[in-house]
PDB file of C-alpha atoms and ligand atoms in Angstrom:
ATOM      1  CA  MET K   1      57.946  64.444 -41.363  1.00  0.00           C
ATOM      2  CA  GLU K   2      54.936  65.259 -39.178  1.00  0.00           C
ATOM      3  CA  ARG K   3      53.129  62.252 -40.598  1.00  0.00           C
ATOM      4  CA  ALA K   4      56.024  59.960 -39.788  1.00  0.00           C
ATOM      5  CA  LYS K   5      55.987  61.236 -36.199  1.00  0.00           C
ATOM      6  CA  GLU K   6      52.265  60.731 -35.996  1.00  0.00           C
ATOM      7  CA  LYS K   7      52.632  57.112 -37.222  1.00  0.00           C
ATOM      8  CA  LYS K   8      55.317  56.476 -34.644  1.00  0.00           C
ATOM      9  CA  ARG K   9      53.028  57.815 -31.851  1.00  0.00           C
ATOM     10  CA  GLU K  10      50.179  55.622 -33.053  1.00  0.00           C
ATOM     11  CA  LYS K  11      52.499  52.623 -33.121  1.00  0.00           C
ATOM     12  CA  GLY K  12      53.505  53.355 -29.536  1.00  0.00           C
ATOM     13  CA  LYS K  13      49.859  53.201 -28.481  1.00  0.00           C
ATOM     14  CA  GLU K  14      49.292  49.693 -29.980  1.00  0.00           C
ATOM     15  CA  PRO K  15      50.804  47.647 -27.137  1.00  0.00           C
ATOM     16  CA  GLU K  16      48.748  49.649 -24.657  1.00  0.00           C
ATOM     17  CA  LYS K  17      45.564  48.857 -26.558  1.00  0.00           C
ATOM     18  CA  GLU K  18      46.595  45.201 -26.603  1.00  0.00           C
ATOM     19  CA  LYS K  19      47.138  45.360 -22.862  1.00  0.00           C
ATOM     20  CA  MET K  20      43.669  46.841 -22.312  1.00  0.00           C
ATOM     21  CA  ARG K  21      42.047  44.163 -24.467  1.00  0.00           C
ATOM     22  CA  GLY K  22      43.937  41.504 -22.512  1.00  0.00           C
ATOM     23  CA  LYS K  23      42.736  42.983 -19.243  1.00  0.00           C
ATOM     24  CA  GLY K  24      39.136  42.998 -20.484  1.00  0.00           C
ATOM     25  CA  LYS K  25      39.362  39.345 -21.431  1.00  0.00           C
ATOM     26  CA  GLU K  26      40.820  38.462 -18.043  1.00  0.00           C
ATOM     27  CA  LYS K  27      37.990  40.297 -16.342  1.00  0.00           C
ATOM     28  CA  GLU K  28      35.452  38.343 -18.395  1.00  0.00           C
ATOM     29  CA  LYS K  29      37.174  35.095 -17.583  1.00  0.00           C
ATOM     30  CA  ARG K  30      37.151  35.937 -13.870  1.00  0.00           C
ATOM     31  CA  LYS K  31      33.472  36.790 -14.081  1.00  0.00           C
ATOM     32  CA  GLU K  32      32.747  33.475 -15.755  1.00  0.00           C
ATOM     33  CA  VAL K  33      34.684  31.551 -13.114  1.00  0.00           C
ATOM     34  CA  GLU K  34      32.772  33.389 -10.390  1.00  0.00           C
ATOM     35  CA  LYS K  35      29.479  32.616 -12.095  1.00  0.00           C
ATOM     36  CA  LYS K  36      30.431  28.946 -12.305  1.00  0.00           C
ATOM     37  CA  LYS K  37      31.407  28.929  -8.664  1.00  0.00           C
ATOM     38  CA  SER K  38      28.121  30.474  -7.527  1.00  0.00           C
ATOM     39  CA  LYS K  39      26.172  27.994  -9.670  1.00  0.00           C
ATOM     40  CA  GLU K  40      28.091  25.150  -8.058  1.00  0.00           C
ATOM     41  CA  LYS K  41      27.369  26.611  -4.638  1.00  0.00           C
ATOM     42  CA  VAL K  42      23.613  26.687  -5.361  1.00  0.00           C
ATOM     43  CA  LYS K  43      23.743  23.095  -6.610  1.00  0.00           C
ATOM     44  CA  GLU K  44      25.657  22.033  -3.498  1.00  0.00           C
ATOM     45  CA  LYS K  45      23.080  23.767  -1.305  1.00  0.00           C
ATOM     46  CA  GLU K  46      20.230  22.003  -3.119  1.00  0.00           C
ATOM     47  CA  LYS K  47      21.965  18.659  -2.703  1.00  0.00           C
ATOM     48  CA  GLU K  48      22.481  19.369   1.007  1.00  0.00           C
ATOM     49  CA  GLU K  49      18.767  20.211   1.435  1.00  0.00           C
ATOM     50  CA  LYS K  50      17.755  17.026  -0.391  1.00  0.00           C
ATOM     51  CA  ARG K  51      20.088  14.974   1.797  1.00  0.00           C
ATOM     52  CA  SER K  52      18.691  16.437   5.011  1.00  0.00           C
ATOM     53  CA  LYS K  53      15.098  15.886   3.821  1.00  0.00           C
ATOM     54  CA  GLU K  54      15.878  12.254   3.035  1.00  0.00           C
ATOM     55  CA  GLU K  55      17.528  11.849   6.416  1.00  0.00           C
ATOM     56  CA  GLU K  56      14.429  13.316   8.116  1.00  0.00           C
ATOM     57  CA  LYS K  57      12.152  10.967   6.202  1.00  0.00           C
ATOM     58  CA  ARG K  58      14.308   7.994   7.105  1.00  0.00           C
ATOM     59  CA  LYS K  59      14.229   8.953  10.785  1.00  0.00           C
ATOM     60  CA  GLU K  60      10.435   9.340  10.694  1.00  0.00           C
ATOM     61  CA  GLN K  61      10.043   5.922   9.122  1.00  0.00           C
ATOM     62  CA  GLU K  62      12.334   4.445  11.721  1.00  0.00           C
ATOM     63  CA  THR K  63      10.352   5.894  14.634  1.00  0.00           C
ATOM     64  CA  GLU K  64       7.191   4.613  13.041  1.00  0.00           C
ATOM     65  CA  LYS K  65       8.689   1.139  12.729  1.00  0.00           C
ATOM     66  CA  GLU K  66       9.840   1.277  16.356  1.00  0.00           C
ATOM     67  CA  GLN K  67       6.366   2.295  17.509  1.00  0.00           C
ATOM     68  CA  PHE K  68       4.906  -0.534  15.564  1.00  0.00           C
ATOM     69  CA  LYS K  69       7.412  -3.057  16.924  1.00  0.00           C
ATOM     70  CA  GLY K  70       6.350  -2.050  20.439  1.00  0.00           C
ATOM     71  CA  LYS K  71       2.740  -2.575  19.547  1.00  0.00           C
ATOM     72  CA  GLU K  72       3.541  -5.884  17.882  1.00  0.00           C
ATOM     73  CA  LYS K  73       5.216  -7.148  21.061  1.00  0.00           C
ATOM     74  CA  LYS K  74       2.121  -6.363  23.097  1.00  0.00           C
ATOM     75  CA  GLU K  75       0.037  -8.231  20.574  1.00  0.00           C
ATOM     76  CA  LYS K  76       2.117 -11.394  20.675  1.00  0.00           C
ATOM     77  CA  ASP K  77      -0.320 -13.108  23.065  1.00  0.00           C
ATOM     78  CA  ASN K  78      -2.870 -12.937  20.288  1.00  0.00           C
ATOM     79  CA  ASN K  79      -0.440 -14.535  17.859  1.00  0.00           C
ATOM     80  CA  SER K  80      -0.867 -11.601  15.536  1.00  0.00           C
ATOM     81  CA  ILE K  81       1.603 -10.852  12.806  1.00  0.00           C
ATOM     82  CA  LEU K  82       1.281  -7.622  10.906  1.00  0.00           C
ATOM     83  CA  THR K  83       1.435  -8.240   7.226  1.00  0.00           C
ATOM     84  CA  LYS K  84       2.280  -4.652   6.398  1.00  0.00           C
ATOM     85  CA  PRO K  85       3.642  -1.710   8.352  1.00  0.00           C
ATOM     86  CA  PRO K  86       1.058   1.003   8.954  1.00  0.00           C
ATOM     87  CA  LEU K  87       0.895   3.509   6.193  1.00  0.00           C
ATOM     88  CA  GLU K  88       1.389   7.068   7.184  1.00  0.00           C
ATOM     89  CA  PRO K  89      -2.016   8.718   6.730  1.00  0.00           C
ATOM     90  CA  ARG K  90      -1.262  11.205   4.004  1.00  0.00           C
ATOM     91  CA  GLU K  91      -2.334  14.762   4.447  1.00  0.00           C
ATOM     92  CA  LYS K  92      -2.639  15.489   0.729  1.00  0.00           C
ATOM     93  CA  ASN K  93      -4.016  12.202  -0.482  1.00  0.00           C
ATOM     94  CA  LYS K  94      -6.602  11.340   2.101  1.00  0.00           C
ATOM     95  CA  GLN K  95      -7.775   7.785   2.371  1.00  0.00           C
ATOM     96  CA  ILE K  96     -11.171   6.173   2.517  1.00  0.00           C
ATOM     97  CA  LEU K  97     -11.199   4.087   5.654  1.00  0.00           C
ATOM     98  CA  VAL K  98     -12.764   0.646   5.661  1.00  0.00           C
ATOM     99  CA  LEU K  99     -13.495  -0.499   9.185  1.00  0.00           C
ATOM    100  CA  GLY K 100     -15.709  -3.012  10.963  1.00  0.00           C
ATOM    101  CA  LEU K 101     -15.441  -6.089  13.155  1.00  0.00           C
ATOM    102  CA  ASP K 102     -13.290  -9.035  12.101  1.00  0.00           C
ATOM    103  CA  GLY K 103     -14.981 -11.341   9.641  1.00  0.00           C
ATOM    104  CA  ALA K 104     -17.525  -8.745   8.523  1.00  0.00           C
ATOM    105  CA  GLY K 105     -16.212  -8.971   4.970  1.00  0.00           C
ATOM    106  CA  LYS K 106     -14.126  -5.795   4.577  1.00  0.00           C
ATOM    107  CA  THR K 107     -11.364  -7.381   2.479  1.00  0.00           C
ATOM    108  CA  SER K 108     -13.839  -9.341   0.373  1.00  0.00           C
ATOM    109  CA  VAL K 109     -15.897  -6.219  -0.358  1.00  0.00           C
ATOM    110  CA  LEU K 110     -12.828  -4.107  -1.063  1.00  0.00           C
ATOM    111  CA  HIS K 111     -11.209  -6.562  -3.440  1.00  0.00           C
ATOM    112  CA  SER K 112     -14.491  -7.136  -5.237  1.00  0.00           C
ATOM    113  CA  LEU K 113     -14.889  -3.377  -5.715  1.00  0.00           C
ATOM    114  CA  ALA K 114     -11.334  -3.114  -6.996  1.00  0.00           C
ATOM    115  CA  PHE K 115     -11.505  -5.981  -9.508  1.00  0.00           C
ATOM    116  CA  ASN K 116     -15.169  -5.573 -10.405  1.00  0.00           C
ATOM    117  CA  ARG K 117     -15.443  -9.318  -9.790  1.00  0.00           C
ATOM    118  CA  VAL K 118     -16.401 -11.158  -6.632  1.00  0.00           C
ATOM    119  CA  GLN K 119     -13.259 -11.974  -4.673  1.00  0.00           C
ATOM    120  CA  HIS K 120     -13.459 -13.910  -1.422  1.00  0.00           C
ATOM    121  CA  SER K 121     -10.908 -13.021   1.148  1.00  0.00           C
ATOM    122  CA  VAL K 122      -8.627 -15.916   1.988  1.00  0.00           C
ATOM    123  CA  ALA K 123      -7.236 -14.675   5.280  1.00  0.00           C
ATOM    124  CA  PRO K 124      -8.010 -12.187   8.026  1.00  0.00           C
ATOM    125  CA  THR K 125      -6.220  -8.861   7.762  1.00  0.00           C
ATOM    126  CA  HIS K 126      -3.455  -8.702  10.339  1.00  0.00           C
ATOM    127  CA  GLY K 127      -2.781  -5.019  10.175  1.00  0.00           C
ATOM    128  CA  PHE K 128      -3.410  -2.849   7.163  1.00  0.00           C
ATOM    129  CA  ASN K 129      -4.624  -3.442   3.651  1.00  0.00           C
ATOM    130  CA  ALA K 130      -4.316  -0.561   1.196  1.00  0.00           C
ATOM    131  CA  VAL K 131      -6.189  -0.770  -2.083  1.00  0.00           C
ATOM    132  CA  CYS K 132      -6.239   1.718  -4.938  1.00  0.00           C
ATOM    133  CA  ILE K 133      -9.371   1.830  -7.076  1.00  0.00           C
ATOM    134  CA  ASN K 134      -9.500   3.709 -10.347  1.00  0.00           C
ATOM    135  CA  THR K 135     -12.753   5.103 -11.602  1.00  0.00           C
ATOM    136  CA  GLU K 136     -13.333   6.943 -14.885  1.00  0.00           C
ATOM    137  CA  ASP K 137     -12.052  10.272 -13.629  1.00  0.00           C
ATOM    138  CA  SER K 138     -10.475   9.659 -10.290  1.00  0.00           C
ATOM    139  CA  GLN K 139      -8.331   7.411  -8.197  1.00  0.00           C
ATOM    140  CA  MET K 140      -9.445   6.386  -4.725  1.00  0.00           C
ATOM    141  CA  GLU K 141      -7.203   5.125  -1.994  1.00  0.00           C
ATOM    142  CA  PHE K 142      -8.863   2.748   0.448  1.00  0.00           C
ATOM    143  CA  LEU K 143      -7.324   1.645   3.690  1.00  0.00           C
ATOM    144  CA  GLU K 144      -8.704  -1.340   5.553  1.00  0.00           C
ATOM    145  CA  ILE K 145      -7.549  -1.857   9.096  1.00  0.00           C
ATOM    146  CA  GLY K 146      -7.948  -5.325  10.568  1.00  0.00           C
ATOM    147  CA  GLY K 147     -11.091  -5.800  12.624  1.00  0.00           C
ATOM    148  CA  SER K 148      -9.770  -8.103  15.316  1.00  0.00           C
ATOM    149  CA  GLU K 149      -9.129  -6.526  18.688  1.00  0.00           C
ATOM    150  CA  PRO K 150      -5.390  -5.804  18.524  1.00  0.00           C
ATOM    151  CA  PHE K 151      -5.919  -3.580  15.504  1.00  0.00           C
ATOM    152  CA  ARG K 152      -8.960  -1.656  16.639  1.00  0.00           C
ATOM    153  CA  SER K 153      -6.831   0.818  18.553  1.00  0.00           C
ATOM    154  CA  TYR K 154      -5.585   2.085  15.175  1.00  0.00           C
ATOM    155  CA  TRP K 155      -9.063   2.834  13.896  1.00  0.00           C
ATOM    156  CA  GLU K 156      -9.500   6.143  15.629  1.00  0.00           C
ATOM    157  CA  MET K 157      -5.941   7.207  14.902  1.00  0.00           C
ATOM    158  CA  TYR K 158      -6.461   6.874  11.164  1.00  0.00           C
ATOM    159  CA  LEU K 159     -10.038   8.069  11.173  1.00  0.00           C
ATOM    160  CA  SER K 160      -9.030  11.585  12.122  1.00  0.00           C
ATOM    161  CA  ARG K 161      -7.401  11.947   8.710  1.00  0.00           C
ATOM    162  CA  GLY K 162      -9.819   9.869   6.644  1.00  0.00           C
ATOM    163  CA  LEU K 163     -11.898  11.229   3.793  1.00  0.00           C
ATOM    164  CA  LEU K 164     -14.912   9.158   4.658  1.00  0.00           C
ATOM    165  CA  LEU K 165     -15.753   6.015   6.564  1.00  0.00           C
ATOM    166  CA  VAL K 166     -16.953   2.768   5.052  1.00  0.00           C
ATOM    167  CA  PHE K 167     -18.220   0.568   7.865  1.00  0.00           C
ATOM    168  CA  VAL K 168     -18.874  -3.098   7.087  1.00  0.00           C
ATOM    169  CA  VAL K 169     -21.060  -5.355   9.218  1.00  0.00           C
ATOM    170  CA  ASP K 170     -21.926  -9.033   8.989  1.00  0.00           C
ATOM    171  CA  SER K 171     -25.715  -8.810   8.761  1.00  0.00           C
ATOM    172  CA  ALA K 172     -26.105 -12.402   9.924  1.00  0.00           C
ATOM    173  CA  ASP K 173     -23.946 -12.073  13.036  1.00  0.00           C
ATOM    174  CA  HIS K 174     -26.783 -10.841  15.262  1.00  0.00           C
ATOM    175  CA  ASN K 175     -24.876 -11.308  18.497  1.00  0.00           C
ATOM    176  CA  ARG K 176     -22.103  -8.961  17.497  1.00  0.00           C
ATOM    177  CA  LEU K 177     -24.219  -6.179  16.040  1.00  0.00           C
ATOM    178  CA  PRO K 178     -24.331  -4.324  19.399  1.00  0.00           C
ATOM    179  CA  GLU K 179     -20.521  -4.454  19.515  1.00  0.00           C
ATOM    180  CA  ALA K 180     -20.335  -3.164  15.950  1.00  0.00           C
ATOM    181  CA  LYS K 181     -22.762  -0.369  16.844  1.00  0.00           C
ATOM    182  CA  LYS K 182     -20.700   0.629  19.880  1.00  0.00           C
ATOM    183  CA  HIS K 183     -17.513   0.924  17.826  1.00  0.00           C
ATOM    184  CA  LEU K 184     -19.235   2.752  15.003  1.00  0.00           C
ATOM    185  CA  HIS K 185     -20.701   5.403  17.330  1.00  0.00           C
ATOM    186  CA  GLN K 186     -17.404   5.799  19.155  1.00  0.00           C
ATOM    187  CA  LEU K 187     -15.648   6.399  15.860  1.00  0.00           C
ATOM    188  CA  ILE K 188     -18.021   8.887  14.320  1.00  0.00           C
ATOM    189  CA  GLY K 189     -18.473  10.679  17.631  1.00  0.00           C
ATOM    190  CA  THR K 190     -15.076  12.240  17.061  1.00  0.00           C
ATOM    191  CA  ASN K 191     -16.084  13.812  13.740  1.00  0.00           C
ATOM    192  CA  PRO K 192     -19.634  15.168  13.247  1.00  0.00           C
ATOM    193  CA  ILE K 193     -19.397  15.645   9.477  1.00  0.00           C
ATOM    194  CA  LEU K 194     -17.411  12.649   8.270  1.00  0.00           C
ATOM    195  CA  PRO K 195     -19.578  10.930   5.631  1.00  0.00           C
ATOM    196  CA  LEU K 196     -20.551   7.383   6.508  1.00  0.00           C
ATOM    197  CA  VAL K 197     -21.258   4.512   4.131  1.00  0.00           C
ATOM    198  CA  VAL K 198     -22.461   1.323   5.829  1.00  0.00           C
ATOM    199  CA  PHE K 199     -22.290  -2.021   4.058  1.00  0.00           C
ATOM    200  CA  ALA K 200     -24.799  -4.479   5.502  1.00  0.00           C
ATOM    201  CA  ASN K 201     -22.829  -7.396   4.129  1.00  0.00           C
ATOM    202  CA  LYS K 202     -23.571 -11.121   3.775  1.00  0.00           C
ATOM    203  CA  GLN K 203     -27.111 -10.474   2.576  1.00  0.00           C
ATOM    204  CA  ASP K 204     -26.954 -13.874   0.854  1.00  0.00           C
ATOM    205  CA  LEU K 205     -27.118 -15.656   4.195  1.00  0.00           C
ATOM    206  CA  GLU K 206     -30.546 -16.745   5.316  1.00  0.00           C
ATOM    207  CA  ALA K 207     -30.095 -15.404   8.811  1.00  0.00           C
ATOM    208  CA  ALA K 208     -29.075 -11.965   7.551  1.00  0.00           C
ATOM    209  CA  TYR K 209     -30.939  -8.966   8.947  1.00  0.00           C
ATOM    210  CA  ARG K 210     -32.458  -6.852   6.204  1.00  0.00           C
ATOM    211  CA  ILE K 211     -31.587  -3.205   5.649  1.00  0.00           C
ATOM    212  CA  THR K 212     -34.228  -1.714   7.975  1.00  0.00           C
ATOM    213  CA  ASP K 213     -33.198  -4.038  10.813  1.00  0.00           C
ATOM    214  CA  ILE K 214     -29.550  -3.134  10.333  1.00  0.00           C
ATOM    215  CA  HIS K 215     -30.481   0.564  10.319  1.00  0.00           C
ATOM    216  CA  GLU K 216     -32.140   0.064  13.662  1.00  0.00           C
ATOM    217  CA  ALA K 217     -29.519  -2.256  15.146  1.00  0.00           C
ATOM    218  CA  LEU K 218     -26.781   0.266  14.381  1.00  0.00           C
ATOM    219  CA  ALA K 219     -28.945   3.229  15.462  1.00  0.00           C
ATOM    220  CA  LEU K 220     -28.144   5.036  12.248  1.00  0.00           C
ATOM    221  CA  SER K 221     -30.803   7.639  12.948  1.00  0.00           C
ATOM    222  CA  GLU K 222     -28.546   8.884  15.761  1.00  0.00           C
ATOM    223  CA  VAL K 223     -25.392   9.550  13.789  1.00  0.00           C
ATOM    224  CA  GLY K 224     -25.936  13.319  13.569  1.00  0.00           C
ATOM    225  CA  ASN K 225     -27.908  15.673  11.355  1.00  0.00           C
ATOM    226  CA  ASP K 226     -24.902  17.187   9.605  1.00  0.00           C
ATOM    227  CA  ARG K 227     -23.574  13.897   8.371  1.00  0.00           C
ATOM    228  CA  LYS K 228     -24.196  12.209   5.021  1.00  0.00           C
ATOM    229  CA  VAL K 229     -25.179   8.599   5.747  1.00  0.00           C
ATOM    230  CA  PHE K 230     -25.782   5.769   3.296  1.00  0.00           C
ATOM    231  CA  LEU K 231     -26.647   2.131   3.840  1.00  0.00           C
ATOM    232  CA  PHE K 232     -26.190  -0.605   1.229  1.00  0.00           C
ATOM    233  CA  GLY K 233     -27.094  -4.262   1.387  1.00  0.00           C
ATOM    234  CA  THR K 234     -24.153  -6.193  -0.089  1.00  0.00           C
ATOM    235  CA  GLN K 235     -23.040  -9.738  -0.666  1.00  0.00           C
ATOM    236  CA  VAL K 236     -19.850 -11.333  -1.834  1.00  0.00           C
ATOM    237  CA  THR K 237     -20.966 -14.724  -3.024  1.00  0.00           C
ATOM    238  CA  GLU K 238     -19.855 -16.588  -6.129  1.00  0.00           C
ATOM    239  CA  ASN K 239     -16.141 -16.120  -6.700  1.00  0.00           C
ATOM    240  CA  GLY K 240     -15.336 -14.575 -10.072  1.00  0.00           C
ATOM    241  CA  SER K 241     -18.870 -13.428 -10.894  1.00  0.00           C
ATOM    242  CA  GLU K 242     -19.673  -9.817 -11.634  1.00  0.00           C
ATOM    243  CA  ILE K 243     -20.308  -7.715  -8.544  1.00  0.00           C
ATOM    244  CA  PRO K 244     -23.973  -6.959  -7.752  1.00  0.00           C
ATOM    245  CA  SER K 245     -25.336  -3.615  -8.917  1.00  0.00           C
ATOM    246  CA  ALA K 246     -25.711  -2.403  -5.320  1.00  0.00           C
ATOM    247  CA  MET K 247     -21.945  -2.643  -4.967  1.00  0.00           C
ATOM    248  CA  GLN K 248     -21.374  -0.780  -8.188  1.00  0.00           C
ATOM    249  CA  ASP K 249     -23.736   1.955  -6.985  1.00  0.00           C
ATOM    250  CA  ALA K 250     -21.903   2.078  -3.676  1.00  0.00           C
ATOM    251  CA  ARG K 251     -18.579   2.505  -5.472  1.00  0.00           C
ATOM    252  CA  ASP K 252     -19.938   5.375  -7.595  1.00  0.00           C
ATOM    253  CA  LEU K 253     -21.367   7.066  -4.541  1.00  0.00           C
ATOM    254  CA  ILE K 254     -18.095   6.715  -2.627  1.00  0.00           C
ATOM    255  CA  ALA K 255     -16.247   8.277  -5.567  1.00  0.00           C
ATOM    256  CA  HIS K 256     -18.677  11.222  -5.470  1.00  0.00           C
ATOM    257  CA  LEU K 257     -18.422  11.691  -1.729  1.00  0.00           C
ATOM    258  CA  ALA K 258     -14.641  11.460  -1.832  1.00  0.00           C
ATOM    259  CA  ALA K 259     -14.464  14.063  -4.603  1.00  0.00           C
ATOM    260  CA  ASP K 260     -16.716  16.380  -2.539  1.00  0.00           C
ATOM    261  CA  MET K 261     -14.512  16.019   0.487  1.00  0.00           C
ATOM    262  CA  GLN K 262     -11.262  16.857  -1.311  1.00  0.00           C
TER     263      GLN K 262
HETATM  264  N1  GTP V 301     -21.559 -15.823   2.676  1.00  0.00           N
HETATM  265  C1  GTP V 301     -20.822 -14.752   2.627  1.00  0.00           C
HETATM  266  N2  GTP V 301     -19.545 -14.807   3.085  1.00  0.00           N
HETATM  267  C2  GTP V 301     -18.798 -13.695   3.015  1.00  0.00           C
HETATM  268  C3  GTP V 301     -19.292 -12.475   2.472  1.00  0.00           C
HETATM  269  N3  GTP V 301     -18.301 -11.550   2.537  1.00  0.00           N
HETATM  270  C4  GTP V 301     -17.253 -12.157   3.104  1.00  0.00           C
HETATM  271  N4  GTP V 301     -17.534 -13.433   3.396  1.00  0.00           N
HETATM  272  C5  GTP V 301     -16.641 -14.420   4.044  1.00  0.00           C
HETATM  273  O1  GTP V 301     -16.430 -13.981   5.385  1.00  0.00           O
HETATM  274  C6  GTP V 301     -15.111 -14.301   5.809  1.00  0.00           C
HETATM  275  C7  GTP V 301     -14.418 -13.039   6.333  1.00  0.00           C
HETATM  276  O2  GTP V 301     -14.265 -12.143   5.264  1.00  0.00           O
HETATM  277  P1  GTP V 301     -13.123 -11.025   5.233  1.00  0.00           P
HETATM  278  O3  GTP V 301     -13.336 -10.244   3.999  1.00  0.00           O
HETATM  279  O4  GTP V 301     -11.788 -11.626   5.457  1.00  0.00           O
HETATM  280  O5  GTP V 301     -13.499 -10.182   6.537  1.00  0.00           O
HETATM  281  P2  GTP V 301     -12.757  -8.902   7.128  1.00  0.00           P
HETATM  282  O6  GTP V 301     -13.796  -7.974   7.588  1.00  0.00           O
HETATM  283  O7  GTP V 301     -11.781  -8.397   6.157  1.00  0.00           O
HETATM  284  O8  GTP V 301     -12.028  -9.524   8.415  1.00  0.00           O
HETATM  285  P3  GTP V 301     -10.670  -9.001   9.111  1.00  0.00           P
HETATM  286  O9  GTP V 301      -9.677  -8.768   8.060  1.00  0.00           O
HETATM  287  O10 GTP V 301     -10.273 -10.116  10.028  1.00  0.00           O
HETATM  288  O11 GTP V 301     -11.016  -7.775   9.888  1.00  0.00           O
HETATM  289  C8  GTP V 301     -14.403 -14.922   4.606  1.00  0.00           C
HETATM  290  O12 GTP V 301     -14.446 -16.300   4.724  1.00  0.00           O
HETATM  291  C9  GTP V 301     -15.254 -14.452   3.416  1.00  0.00           C
HETATM  292  O13 GTP V 301     -15.201 -15.367   2.350  1.00  0.00           O
HETATM  293  C10 GTP V 301     -20.645 -12.460   1.991  1.00  0.00           C
HETATM  294  O14 GTP V 301     -21.178 -11.455   1.518  1.00  0.00           O
HETATM  295  N5  GTP V 301     -21.326 -13.625   2.108  1.00  0.00           N
HETATM  296 MG1   MG V 302      -9.761  -8.143   6.138  1.00  0.00          MG
END
């Protein structure tokens, strides 16, 4: 009798237990839904941040383009067309700047260094010319800025964030060496430690000044005691031939200097 009663009581408890289990499951389900929702919220937030970053970048690029358009208008009298928009000097990946008067041979030197073969430039650089050169254990980013007058105003702007300066002169253009010297000293005057590599180019020409004359003409002894300065005699002569050893040495040295400055 007692046992029968007991069984009945136990039976009565069953639905309650079921109810409890049901409630537990519901709670779990709710928790899962909440978890899902918060995950979605985080994702949404991330997407929003990405969108606003992209928007910012786009705006920056647009202002840059506008600035450049303004500059381009001013330069119309010189019939100058910019082949490429200016590259934003990158804070992380600093560039090696290649500057010098128009016709000095910057593009020819740069392309020869990049391809390890002599490459004559076919046209003046109207604006910017970015070249990436890979060495055994590093990658160097060079940025040439055109040497004709409309583009010289960019030199200083980019120099402030350059890794080092490669300055190219036409060793046979005696009349313009004082002008080249003036620009060089103006540039490096803004940064007393920026390493300087000078290419006394066009050494193949009979009229070319030799290294010591170029050193004097550019007053390289006055570029500051804290600065590393190097001077190479270079020539870009027969198209397609291997570059002279002086150019190879210069490239190795630049790679070293750039690595030191990073
Ligand atoms: N003979 C001789 N000619 C050279 C040498 N290097 C460059 N040239 C020639 O000089 C001219 C000008 O060369 P570029 O490399 O365009 O000069 P740049 O300094 O880049 O000039 P911009 O881009 O206008 O600032 C081209 O006709 C080249 O073929 C050289 O070592 N010897
Ligand atoms: Mg050029």
